[in-house]
Every structure is written in C-alpha cells, then in structure tokens.
PDB file of C-alpha atoms in Angstrom:
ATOM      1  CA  UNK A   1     145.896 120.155 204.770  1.00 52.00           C
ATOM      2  CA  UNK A   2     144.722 117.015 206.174  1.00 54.00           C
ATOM      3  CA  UNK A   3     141.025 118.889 205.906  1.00 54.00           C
ATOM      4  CA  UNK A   4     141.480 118.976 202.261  1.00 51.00           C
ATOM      5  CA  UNK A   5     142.723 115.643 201.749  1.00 58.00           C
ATOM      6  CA  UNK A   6     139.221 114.069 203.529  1.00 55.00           C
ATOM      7  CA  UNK A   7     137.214 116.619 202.022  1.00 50.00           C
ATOM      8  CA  UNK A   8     138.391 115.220 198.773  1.00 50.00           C
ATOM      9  CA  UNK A   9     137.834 111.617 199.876  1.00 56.00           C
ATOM     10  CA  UNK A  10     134.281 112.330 200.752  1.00 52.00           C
ATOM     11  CA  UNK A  11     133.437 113.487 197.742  1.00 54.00           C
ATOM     12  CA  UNK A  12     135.279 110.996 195.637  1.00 58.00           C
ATOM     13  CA  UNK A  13     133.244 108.518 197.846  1.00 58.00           C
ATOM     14  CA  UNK A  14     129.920 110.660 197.045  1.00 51.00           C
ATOM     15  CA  UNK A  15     130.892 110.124 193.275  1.00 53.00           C
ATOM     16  CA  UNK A  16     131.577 106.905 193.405  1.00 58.00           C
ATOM     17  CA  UNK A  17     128.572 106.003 195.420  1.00 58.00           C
ATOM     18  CA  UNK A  18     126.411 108.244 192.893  1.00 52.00           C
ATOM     19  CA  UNK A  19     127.750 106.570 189.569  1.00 49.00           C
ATOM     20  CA  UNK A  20     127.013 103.375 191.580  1.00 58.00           C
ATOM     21  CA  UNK A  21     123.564 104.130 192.135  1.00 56.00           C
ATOM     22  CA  UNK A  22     122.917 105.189 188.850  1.00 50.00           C
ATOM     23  CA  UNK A  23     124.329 102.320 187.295  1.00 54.00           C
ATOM     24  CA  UNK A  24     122.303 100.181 189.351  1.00 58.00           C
ATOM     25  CA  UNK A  25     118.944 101.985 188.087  1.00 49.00           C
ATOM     26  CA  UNK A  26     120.190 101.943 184.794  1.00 47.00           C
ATOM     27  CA  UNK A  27     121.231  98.242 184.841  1.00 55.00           C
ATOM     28  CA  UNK A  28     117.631  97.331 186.703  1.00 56.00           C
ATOM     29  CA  UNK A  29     115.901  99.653 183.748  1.00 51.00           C
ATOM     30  CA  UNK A  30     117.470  97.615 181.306  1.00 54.00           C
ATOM     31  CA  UNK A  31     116.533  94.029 182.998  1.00 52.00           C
ATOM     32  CA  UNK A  32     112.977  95.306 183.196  1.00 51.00           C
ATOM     33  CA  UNK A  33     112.759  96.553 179.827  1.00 50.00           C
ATOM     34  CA  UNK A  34     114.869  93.423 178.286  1.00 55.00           C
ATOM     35  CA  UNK A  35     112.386  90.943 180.458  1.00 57.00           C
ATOM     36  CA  UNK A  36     109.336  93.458 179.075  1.00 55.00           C
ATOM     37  CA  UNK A  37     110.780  92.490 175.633  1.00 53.00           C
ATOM     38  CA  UNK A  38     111.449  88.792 175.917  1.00 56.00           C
ATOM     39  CA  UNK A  39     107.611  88.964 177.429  1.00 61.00           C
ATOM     40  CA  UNK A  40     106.161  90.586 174.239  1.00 59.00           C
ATOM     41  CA  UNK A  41     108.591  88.058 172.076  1.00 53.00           C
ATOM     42  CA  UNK A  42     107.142  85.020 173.749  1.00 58.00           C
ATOM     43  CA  UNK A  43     103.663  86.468 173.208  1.00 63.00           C
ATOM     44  CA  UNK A  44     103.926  87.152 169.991  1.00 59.00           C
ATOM     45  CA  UNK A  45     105.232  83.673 169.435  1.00 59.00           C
ATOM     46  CA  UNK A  46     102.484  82.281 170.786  1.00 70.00           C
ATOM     47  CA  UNK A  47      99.514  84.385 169.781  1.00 72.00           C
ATOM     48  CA  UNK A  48     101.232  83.496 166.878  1.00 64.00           C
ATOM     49  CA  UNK A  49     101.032  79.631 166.714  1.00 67.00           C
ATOM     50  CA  UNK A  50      97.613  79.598 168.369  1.00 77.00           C
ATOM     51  CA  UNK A  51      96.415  81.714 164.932  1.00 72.00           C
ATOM     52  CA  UNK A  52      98.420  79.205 163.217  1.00 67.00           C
ATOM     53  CA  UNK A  53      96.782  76.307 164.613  1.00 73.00           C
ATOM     54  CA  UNK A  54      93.467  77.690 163.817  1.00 74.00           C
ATOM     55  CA  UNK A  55      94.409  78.095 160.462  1.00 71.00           C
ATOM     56  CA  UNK A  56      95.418  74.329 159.718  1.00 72.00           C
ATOM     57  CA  UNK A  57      91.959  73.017 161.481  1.00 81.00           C
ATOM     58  CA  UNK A  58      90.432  75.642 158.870  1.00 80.00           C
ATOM     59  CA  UNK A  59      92.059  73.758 155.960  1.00 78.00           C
ATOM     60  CA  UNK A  60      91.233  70.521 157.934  1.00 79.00           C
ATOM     61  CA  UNK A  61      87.631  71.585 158.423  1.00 86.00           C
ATOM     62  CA  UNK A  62      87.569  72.439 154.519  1.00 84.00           C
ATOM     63  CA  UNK A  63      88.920  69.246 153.581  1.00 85.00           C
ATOM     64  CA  UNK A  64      86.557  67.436 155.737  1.00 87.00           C
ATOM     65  CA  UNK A  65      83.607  69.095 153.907  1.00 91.00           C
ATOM     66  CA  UNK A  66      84.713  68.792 150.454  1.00 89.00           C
ATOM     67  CA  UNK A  67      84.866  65.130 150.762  1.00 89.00           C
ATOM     68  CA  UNK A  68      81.485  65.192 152.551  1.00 93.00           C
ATOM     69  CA  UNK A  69      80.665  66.426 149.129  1.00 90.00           C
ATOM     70  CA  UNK A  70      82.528  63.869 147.397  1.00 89.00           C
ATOM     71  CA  UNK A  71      81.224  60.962 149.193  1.00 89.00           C
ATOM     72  CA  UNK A  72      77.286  62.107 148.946  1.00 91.00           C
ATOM     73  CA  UNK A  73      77.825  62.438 144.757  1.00 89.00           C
ATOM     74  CA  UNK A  74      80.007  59.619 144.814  1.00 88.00           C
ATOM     75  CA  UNK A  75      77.261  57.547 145.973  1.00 88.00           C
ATOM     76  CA  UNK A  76      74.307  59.598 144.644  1.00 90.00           C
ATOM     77  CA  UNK A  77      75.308  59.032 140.943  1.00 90.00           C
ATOM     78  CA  UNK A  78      76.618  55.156 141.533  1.00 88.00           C
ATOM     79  CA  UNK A  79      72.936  54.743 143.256  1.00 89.00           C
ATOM     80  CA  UNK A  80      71.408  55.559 139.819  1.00 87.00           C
ATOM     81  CA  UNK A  81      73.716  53.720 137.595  1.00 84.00           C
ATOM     82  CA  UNK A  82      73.269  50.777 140.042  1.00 89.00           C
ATOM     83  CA  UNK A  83      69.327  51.130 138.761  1.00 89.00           C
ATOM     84  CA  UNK A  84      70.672  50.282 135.428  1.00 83.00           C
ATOM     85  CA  UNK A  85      73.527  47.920 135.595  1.00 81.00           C
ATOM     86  CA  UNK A  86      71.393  44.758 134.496  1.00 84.00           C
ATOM     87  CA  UNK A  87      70.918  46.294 131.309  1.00 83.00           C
ATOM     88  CA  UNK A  88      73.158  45.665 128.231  1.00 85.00           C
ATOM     89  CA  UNK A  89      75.442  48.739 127.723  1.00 87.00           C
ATOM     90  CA  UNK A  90      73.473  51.176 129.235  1.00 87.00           C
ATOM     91  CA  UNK A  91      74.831  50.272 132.134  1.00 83.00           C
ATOM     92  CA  UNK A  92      78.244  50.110 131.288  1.00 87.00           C
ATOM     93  CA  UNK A  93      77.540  54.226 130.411  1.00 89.00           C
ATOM     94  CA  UNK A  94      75.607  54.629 133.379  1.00 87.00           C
ATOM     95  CA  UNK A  95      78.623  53.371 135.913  1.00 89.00           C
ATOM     96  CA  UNK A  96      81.443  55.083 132.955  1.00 89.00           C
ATOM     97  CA  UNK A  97      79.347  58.217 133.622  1.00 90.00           C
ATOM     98  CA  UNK A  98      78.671  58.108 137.566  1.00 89.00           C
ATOM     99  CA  UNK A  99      82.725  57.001 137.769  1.00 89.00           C
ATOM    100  CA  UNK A 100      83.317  60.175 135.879  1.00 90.00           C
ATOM    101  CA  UNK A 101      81.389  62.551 137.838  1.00 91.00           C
ATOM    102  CA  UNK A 102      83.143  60.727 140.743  1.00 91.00           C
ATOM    103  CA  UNK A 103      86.370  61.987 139.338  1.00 92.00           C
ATOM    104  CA  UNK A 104      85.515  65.259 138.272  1.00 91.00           C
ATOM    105  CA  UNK A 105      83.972  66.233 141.666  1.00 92.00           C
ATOM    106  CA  UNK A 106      87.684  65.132 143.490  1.00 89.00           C
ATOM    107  CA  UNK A 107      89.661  67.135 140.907  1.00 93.00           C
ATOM    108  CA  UNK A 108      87.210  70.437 141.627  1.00 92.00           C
ATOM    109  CA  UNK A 109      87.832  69.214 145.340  1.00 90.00           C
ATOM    110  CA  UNK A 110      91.834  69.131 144.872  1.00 89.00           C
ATOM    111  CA  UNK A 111      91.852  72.547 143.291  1.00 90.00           C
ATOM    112  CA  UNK A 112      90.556  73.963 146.395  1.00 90.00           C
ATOM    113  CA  UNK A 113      92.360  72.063 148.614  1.00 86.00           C
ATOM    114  CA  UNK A 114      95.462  72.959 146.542  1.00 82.00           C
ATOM    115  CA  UNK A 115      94.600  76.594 146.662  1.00 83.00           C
ATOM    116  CA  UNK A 116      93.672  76.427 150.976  1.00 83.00           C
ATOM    117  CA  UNK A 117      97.121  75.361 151.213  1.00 80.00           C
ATOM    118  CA  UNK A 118      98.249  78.132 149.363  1.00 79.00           C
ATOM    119  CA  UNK A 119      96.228  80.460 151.356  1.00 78.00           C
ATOM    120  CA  UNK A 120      97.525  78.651 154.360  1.00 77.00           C
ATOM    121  CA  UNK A 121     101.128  79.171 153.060  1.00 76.00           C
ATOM    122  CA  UNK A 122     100.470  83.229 152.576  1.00 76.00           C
ATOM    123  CA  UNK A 123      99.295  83.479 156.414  1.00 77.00           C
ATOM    124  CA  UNK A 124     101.857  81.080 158.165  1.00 75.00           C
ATOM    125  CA  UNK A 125     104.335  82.893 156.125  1.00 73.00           C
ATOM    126  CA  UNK A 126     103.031  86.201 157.413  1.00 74.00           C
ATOM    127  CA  UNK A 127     102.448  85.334 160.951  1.00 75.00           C
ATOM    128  CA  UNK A 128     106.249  83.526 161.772  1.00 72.00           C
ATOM    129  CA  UNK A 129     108.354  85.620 159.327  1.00 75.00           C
ATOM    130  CA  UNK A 130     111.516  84.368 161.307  1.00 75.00           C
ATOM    131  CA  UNK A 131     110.769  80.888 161.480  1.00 73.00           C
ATOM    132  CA  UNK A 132     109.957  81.135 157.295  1.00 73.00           C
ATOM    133  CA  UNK A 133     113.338  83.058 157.061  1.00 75.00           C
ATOM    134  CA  UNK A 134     115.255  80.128 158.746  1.00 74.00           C
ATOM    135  CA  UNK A 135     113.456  77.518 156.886  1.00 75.00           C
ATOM    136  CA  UNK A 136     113.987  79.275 153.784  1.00 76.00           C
ATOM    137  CA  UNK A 137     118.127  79.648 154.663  1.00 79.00           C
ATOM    138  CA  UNK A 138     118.562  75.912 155.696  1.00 79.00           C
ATOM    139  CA  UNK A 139     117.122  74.958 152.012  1.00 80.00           C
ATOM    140  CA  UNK A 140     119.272  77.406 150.379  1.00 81.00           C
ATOM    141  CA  UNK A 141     122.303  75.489 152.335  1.00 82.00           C
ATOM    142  CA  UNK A 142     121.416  72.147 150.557  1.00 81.00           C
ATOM    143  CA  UNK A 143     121.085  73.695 147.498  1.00 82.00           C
ATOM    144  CA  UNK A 144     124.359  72.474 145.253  1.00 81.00           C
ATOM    145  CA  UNK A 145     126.858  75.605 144.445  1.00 81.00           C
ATOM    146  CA  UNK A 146     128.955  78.067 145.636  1.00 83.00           C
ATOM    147  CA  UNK A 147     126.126  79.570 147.299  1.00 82.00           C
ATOM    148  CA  UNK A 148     125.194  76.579 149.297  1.00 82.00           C
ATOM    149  CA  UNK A 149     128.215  76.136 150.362  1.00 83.00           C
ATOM    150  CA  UNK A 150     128.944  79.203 151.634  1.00 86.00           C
ATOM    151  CA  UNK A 151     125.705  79.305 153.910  1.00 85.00           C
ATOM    152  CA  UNK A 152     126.161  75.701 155.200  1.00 85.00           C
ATOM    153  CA  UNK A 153     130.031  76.657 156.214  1.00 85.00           C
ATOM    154  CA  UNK A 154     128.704  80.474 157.835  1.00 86.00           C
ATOM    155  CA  UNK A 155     126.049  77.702 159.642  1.00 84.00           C
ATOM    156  CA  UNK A 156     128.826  75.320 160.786  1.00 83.00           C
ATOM    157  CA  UNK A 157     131.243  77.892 162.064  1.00 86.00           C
ATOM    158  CA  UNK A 158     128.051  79.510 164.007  1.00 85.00           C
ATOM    159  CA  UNK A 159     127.675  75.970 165.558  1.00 82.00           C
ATOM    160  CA  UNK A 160     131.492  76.046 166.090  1.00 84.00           C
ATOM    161  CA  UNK A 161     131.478  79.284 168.197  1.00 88.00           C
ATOM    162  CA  UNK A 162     127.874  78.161 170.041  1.00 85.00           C
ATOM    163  CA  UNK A 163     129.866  74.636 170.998  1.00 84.00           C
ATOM    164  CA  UNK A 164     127.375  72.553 169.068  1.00 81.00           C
ATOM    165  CA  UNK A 165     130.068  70.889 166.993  1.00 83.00           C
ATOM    166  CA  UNK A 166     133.608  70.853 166.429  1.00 85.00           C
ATOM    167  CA  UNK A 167     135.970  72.595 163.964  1.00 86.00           C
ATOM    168  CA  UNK A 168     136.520  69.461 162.460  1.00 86.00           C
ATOM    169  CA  UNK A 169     133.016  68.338 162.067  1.00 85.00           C
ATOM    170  CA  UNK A 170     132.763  71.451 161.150  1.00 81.00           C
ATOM    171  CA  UNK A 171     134.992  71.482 157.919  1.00 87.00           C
ATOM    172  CA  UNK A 172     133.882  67.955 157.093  1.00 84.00           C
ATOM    173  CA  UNK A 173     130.323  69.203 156.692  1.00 82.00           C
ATOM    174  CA  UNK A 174     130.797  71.991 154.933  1.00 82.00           C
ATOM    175  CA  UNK A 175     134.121  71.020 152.693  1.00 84.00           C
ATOM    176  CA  UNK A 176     133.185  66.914 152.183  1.00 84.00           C
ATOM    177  CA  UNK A 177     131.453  66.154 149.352  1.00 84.00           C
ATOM    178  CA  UNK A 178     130.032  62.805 150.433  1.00 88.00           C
ATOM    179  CA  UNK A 179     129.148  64.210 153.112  1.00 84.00           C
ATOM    180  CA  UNK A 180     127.278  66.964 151.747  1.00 84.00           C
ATOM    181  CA  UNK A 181     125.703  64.540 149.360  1.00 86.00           C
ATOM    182  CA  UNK A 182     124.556  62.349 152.247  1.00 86.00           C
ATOM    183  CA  UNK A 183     123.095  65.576 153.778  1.00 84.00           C
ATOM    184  CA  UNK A 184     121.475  67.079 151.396  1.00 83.00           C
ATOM    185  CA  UNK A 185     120.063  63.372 150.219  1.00 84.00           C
ATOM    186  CA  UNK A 186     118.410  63.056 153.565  1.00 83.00           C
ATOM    187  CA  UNK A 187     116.987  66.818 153.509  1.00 81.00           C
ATOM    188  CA  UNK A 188     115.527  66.967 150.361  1.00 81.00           C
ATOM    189  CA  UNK A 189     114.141  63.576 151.027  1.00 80.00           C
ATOM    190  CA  UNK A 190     112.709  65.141 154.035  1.00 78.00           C
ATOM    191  CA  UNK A 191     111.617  68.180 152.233  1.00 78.00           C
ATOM    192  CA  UNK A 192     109.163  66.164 149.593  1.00 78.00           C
ATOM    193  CA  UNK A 193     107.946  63.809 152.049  1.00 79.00           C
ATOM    194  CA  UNK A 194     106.281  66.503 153.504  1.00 76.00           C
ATOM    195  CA  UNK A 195     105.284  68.462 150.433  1.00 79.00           C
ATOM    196  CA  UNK A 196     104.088  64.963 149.309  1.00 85.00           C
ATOM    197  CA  UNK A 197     102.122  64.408 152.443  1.00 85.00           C
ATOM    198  CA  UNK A 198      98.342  65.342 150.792  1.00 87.00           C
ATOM    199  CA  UNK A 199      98.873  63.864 147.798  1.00 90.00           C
ATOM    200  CA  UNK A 200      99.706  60.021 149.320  1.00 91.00           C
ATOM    201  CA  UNK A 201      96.958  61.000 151.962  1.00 89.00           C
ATOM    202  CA  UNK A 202      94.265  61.329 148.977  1.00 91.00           C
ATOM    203  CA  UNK A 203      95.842  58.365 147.053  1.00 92.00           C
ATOM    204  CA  UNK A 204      95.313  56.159 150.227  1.00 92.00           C
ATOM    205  CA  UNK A 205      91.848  57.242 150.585  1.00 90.00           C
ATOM    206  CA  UNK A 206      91.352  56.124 146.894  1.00 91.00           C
ATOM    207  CA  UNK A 207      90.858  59.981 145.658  1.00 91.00           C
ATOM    208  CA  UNK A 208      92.573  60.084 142.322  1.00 91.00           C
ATOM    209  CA  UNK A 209      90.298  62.813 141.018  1.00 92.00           C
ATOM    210  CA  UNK A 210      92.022  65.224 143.943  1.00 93.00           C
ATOM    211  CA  UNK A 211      95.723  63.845 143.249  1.00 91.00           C
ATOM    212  CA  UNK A 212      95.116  65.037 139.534  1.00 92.00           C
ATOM    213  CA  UNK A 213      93.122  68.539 141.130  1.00 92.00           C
ATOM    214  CA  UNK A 214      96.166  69.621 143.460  1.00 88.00           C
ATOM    215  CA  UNK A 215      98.681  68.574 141.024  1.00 85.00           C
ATOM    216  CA  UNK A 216      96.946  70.614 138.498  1.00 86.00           C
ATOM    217  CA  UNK A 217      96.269  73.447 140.755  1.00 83.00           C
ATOM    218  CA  UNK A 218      99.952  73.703 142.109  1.00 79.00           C
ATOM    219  CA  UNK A 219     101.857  73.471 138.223  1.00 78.00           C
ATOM    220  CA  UNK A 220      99.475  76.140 137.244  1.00 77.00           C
ATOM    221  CA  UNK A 221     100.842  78.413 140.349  1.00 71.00           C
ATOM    222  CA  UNK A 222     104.278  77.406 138.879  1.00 68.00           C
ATOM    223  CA  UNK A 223     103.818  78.698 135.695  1.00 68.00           C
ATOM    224  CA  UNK A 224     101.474  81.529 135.993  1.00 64.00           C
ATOM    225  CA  UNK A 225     103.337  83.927 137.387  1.00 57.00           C
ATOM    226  CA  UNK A 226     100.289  86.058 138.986  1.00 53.00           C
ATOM    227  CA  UNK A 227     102.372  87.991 141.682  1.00 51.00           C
ATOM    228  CA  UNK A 228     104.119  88.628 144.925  1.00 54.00           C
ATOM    229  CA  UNK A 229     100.795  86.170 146.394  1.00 56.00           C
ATOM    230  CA  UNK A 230     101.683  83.327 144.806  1.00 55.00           C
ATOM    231  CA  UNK A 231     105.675  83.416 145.499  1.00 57.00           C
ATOM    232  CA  UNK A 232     104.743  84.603 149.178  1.00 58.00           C
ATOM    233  CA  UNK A 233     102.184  81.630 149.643  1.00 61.00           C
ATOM    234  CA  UNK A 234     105.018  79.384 147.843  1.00 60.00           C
ATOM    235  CA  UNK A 235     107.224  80.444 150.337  1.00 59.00           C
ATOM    236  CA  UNK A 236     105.202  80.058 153.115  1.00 62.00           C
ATOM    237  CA  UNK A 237     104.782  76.074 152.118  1.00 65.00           C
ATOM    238  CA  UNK A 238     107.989  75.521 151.262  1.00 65.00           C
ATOM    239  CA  UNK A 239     109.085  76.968 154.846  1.00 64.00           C
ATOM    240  CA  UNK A 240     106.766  75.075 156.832  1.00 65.00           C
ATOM    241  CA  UNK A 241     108.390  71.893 154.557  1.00 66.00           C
ATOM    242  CA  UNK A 242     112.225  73.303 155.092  1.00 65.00           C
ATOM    243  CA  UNK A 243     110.908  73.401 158.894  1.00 64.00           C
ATOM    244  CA  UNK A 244     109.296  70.276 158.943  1.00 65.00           C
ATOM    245  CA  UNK A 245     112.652  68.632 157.771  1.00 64.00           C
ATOM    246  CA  UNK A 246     114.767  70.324 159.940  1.00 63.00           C
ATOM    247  CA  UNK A 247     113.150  69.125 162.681  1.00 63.00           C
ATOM    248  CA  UNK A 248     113.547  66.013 160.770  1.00 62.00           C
ATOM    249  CA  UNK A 249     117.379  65.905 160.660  1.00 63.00           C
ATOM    250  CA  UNK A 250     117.411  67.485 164.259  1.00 63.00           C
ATOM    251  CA  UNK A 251     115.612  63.829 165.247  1.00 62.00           C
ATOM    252  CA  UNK A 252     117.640  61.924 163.355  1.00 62.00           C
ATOM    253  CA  UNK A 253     120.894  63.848 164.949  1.00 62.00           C
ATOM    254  CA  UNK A 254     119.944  63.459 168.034  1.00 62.00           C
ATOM    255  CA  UNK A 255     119.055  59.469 167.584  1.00 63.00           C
ATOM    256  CA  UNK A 256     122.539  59.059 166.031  1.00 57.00           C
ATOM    257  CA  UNK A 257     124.121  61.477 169.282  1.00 59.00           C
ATOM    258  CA  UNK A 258     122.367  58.187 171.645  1.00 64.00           C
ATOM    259  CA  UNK A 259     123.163  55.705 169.582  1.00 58.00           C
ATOM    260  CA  UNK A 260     126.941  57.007 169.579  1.00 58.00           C
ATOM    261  CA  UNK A 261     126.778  57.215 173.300  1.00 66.00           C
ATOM    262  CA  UNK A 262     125.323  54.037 173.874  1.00 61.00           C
ATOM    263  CA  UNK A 263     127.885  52.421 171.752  1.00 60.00           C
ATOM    264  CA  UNK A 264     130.520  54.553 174.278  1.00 65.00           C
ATOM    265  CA  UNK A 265     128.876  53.329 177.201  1.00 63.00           C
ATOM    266  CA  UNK A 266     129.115  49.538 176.214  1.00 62.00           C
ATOM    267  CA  UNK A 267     132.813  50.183 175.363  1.00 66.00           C
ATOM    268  CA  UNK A 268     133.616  51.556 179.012  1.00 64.00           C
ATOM    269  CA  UNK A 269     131.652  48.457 180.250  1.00 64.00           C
ATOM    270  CA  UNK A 270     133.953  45.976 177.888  1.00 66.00           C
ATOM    271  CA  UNK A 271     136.719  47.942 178.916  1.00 63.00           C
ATOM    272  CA  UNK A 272     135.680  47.896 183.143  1.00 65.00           C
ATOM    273  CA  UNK A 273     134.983  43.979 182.103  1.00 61.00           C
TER     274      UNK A 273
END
C-alpha cells in the first residue's frame, strides 16, 4: 500500500501548496487594496487642507479689503472735518461726526468678518469631519460632569493600551480633581485664546468699531437660532479652537516630557559625579 500512502502525500502536498498560493494572492490583494486605501486617505487629507488653506487666505483677503475700506473713509471724512476744525463747535461736530462714521464703517466691517468666519467654520467643518469630531470630543472631556469624566477616563485608558501613559497617570488624570482642574484650566484657557484671537487682533490695530461688529454678529448667532447652518458653522469654529488647543497642550506636554528628562539627565550626571 506504500502506492497509496505517497499518493496521499502528494496530494496533501498539492493542497497545502494550493491553500498556500491562494493565501499569498489573497494576502498581496489585501496589501494592495489596504495601500490603495491609505493612498486615497492621504489624498483626501490633503486635497483637503490645501481647500482649507485657500479658504483662510479668502477670509484673509476679505479682511484685507474691508479695512482698505475702512482706512480710505477713515481718512476721507477726518480730511473734511480737518477743513473745519478752526471753527468754534462746528468742528467739534465735524470730527464727532467723521469719528462716528469711522466707527460705524468697522462695526459693518466686523459683521462680515464675523459672518466669513462663520462661513469658514461651515466649510472646514465639512471638509475634515474627523478632525472636527476629535476636536469636538476633547472639549466635551474638559467639560465638568459625569460626562466629562467618562470621556477623559475612555481617553486615558486608550493612551494606556497605545503605551502613551501609564495606568497610574492614567487614574490620576481622569479620577484627581486638581488635576482635572489644572487641565481643564489650561484647555479652556487655550480654547478662548484662540476664539479671542480676531478680536485682540482688531483691538491692537485700534478697530473698536469691528470688536463691537463681531461681538454683535456672533451673540446674535447665539441667540437666533436660524438652523442646522449656524450650529454646523459653530461647530466648525469651535473645532478648529478645540484643535488649536490640543495642539496647545500637546506642546506644552511635550516641553514638560524634556524638561523632566533633562532634570533626569542632570541627576545621572550628579549621581556619575
């Protein structure tokens, strides 16, 4: 029977080297097609930012203009009342008036700045959905409440199981209240910085009328309640803040992650010493 016995082998051996072979296809199909997908991710991504950065040198460009505007009545209207400041109080009315003008051409100016950011906020929202999702998550963790809480400790156990901290660090972020305090101090800090940003950059250019414009424009998107556009545009600016924070507090890690190995380094010295 020894026929049988290496007829048998053989075509164990064909079998074997058959489910090898298809394995091997199936495993290259599934690199190709997983590399395809990463391929399309990454362009995506990009195409992506690059629409992204064309839509902040829109609301740049914008902004550029409407105080090109400012500027020309600004001056226009204080050349006029200049033609009449030697005169008893019709110049003080003429420079009162041209001042007001002044004003009420920054708070038109505001407005529309106000409401480009908005727009801005609606299409960066739109074109990284993930990256608005994330932002959106890490303020919900540093929000105070069982809710918080709950997200920051999922967050810290996902950083436990990637290696990026340990279980204790782990529990004292998500269970110490000081240190949630200290946390969430520095993130919200971050958070209004940046939603702050155009408001100190038209204060230190000395536009008051756009402070009161944007302000203005933003309450009034607060309390209007006109629709699924103004809580997706909200959303889109308070992701890019959430992001801009988080990258923030990923800074400020990483300084205190040298510092803390600096400090190691001049111990082992000391110690060598």
């Amino acid at each position: 029977m020894g026929w049988l016995s290496d007829a048998w082998d053989a075509t164990t051996d064909f079998a074997s080297g058959a489910v090898d072979t298809v394995g091997g296809v199936v495993s290259d199909a599934g690199a190709v097609v997983g590399d395809a997908a990463v391929g399309l991710y990454h362009a995506g991504v990009s195409a992506a930012d690059t629409a992204s950065d064309y839509i902040h040198r829109g609301e740049a460009g914008l902004m550029d203009g409407i105080h090109w505007v400012e500027d020309g009545v600004d001056s226009g209207t204080h050349a006029l009342a200049n033609m009449v400041s030697d005169v008893p109080i019709l110049g003080t009315l003429a420079e009162g008036a041209a001042d007001a003008v002044t004003f009420g051409t920054q708070f038109t100016g505001g407005v529309i700045g106000g409401a480009s950011t908005l727009v801005g906020g609606v299409a960066n929202a739109a074109l990284h959905p993930i990256d608005t999702a994330v932002g959106l998550e890490t303020m919900a963790e540093h929000i105070p409440g069982p809710l918080g809480q709950s997200l920051r400790l999922g967050h810290n156990l996902l950083n436990v199981a990637t290696g990026d901290e340990s279980f204790g660090e782990a529990m004292d972020r998500s269970f110490n209240p000081m240190t949630a305090m200290q946390e969430d101090g520095r993130y919200w800090g971050n958070v209004g910085s940046a939603l702050w940003h155009p408001y100190q950059q038209a204060i230190d250019e000395g536009r008051y009328g756009e402070v009161a414009g944007r302000g203005a424009f933003d309450i009034g998107m607060l309390l209007s309640g006109v629709g699924e556009a103004e809580a997706a545009g909200t959303a889109g600016r308070v992701g890019e803040a959430a992001e801009a924070a988080r990258a923030a507090e990923a800074a400020e890690a990483a300084r205190a992650a040298e510092a803390a190995e600096a400090a190691r380094a001049a111990e082992a010295a000391e110690a060598a010493r």
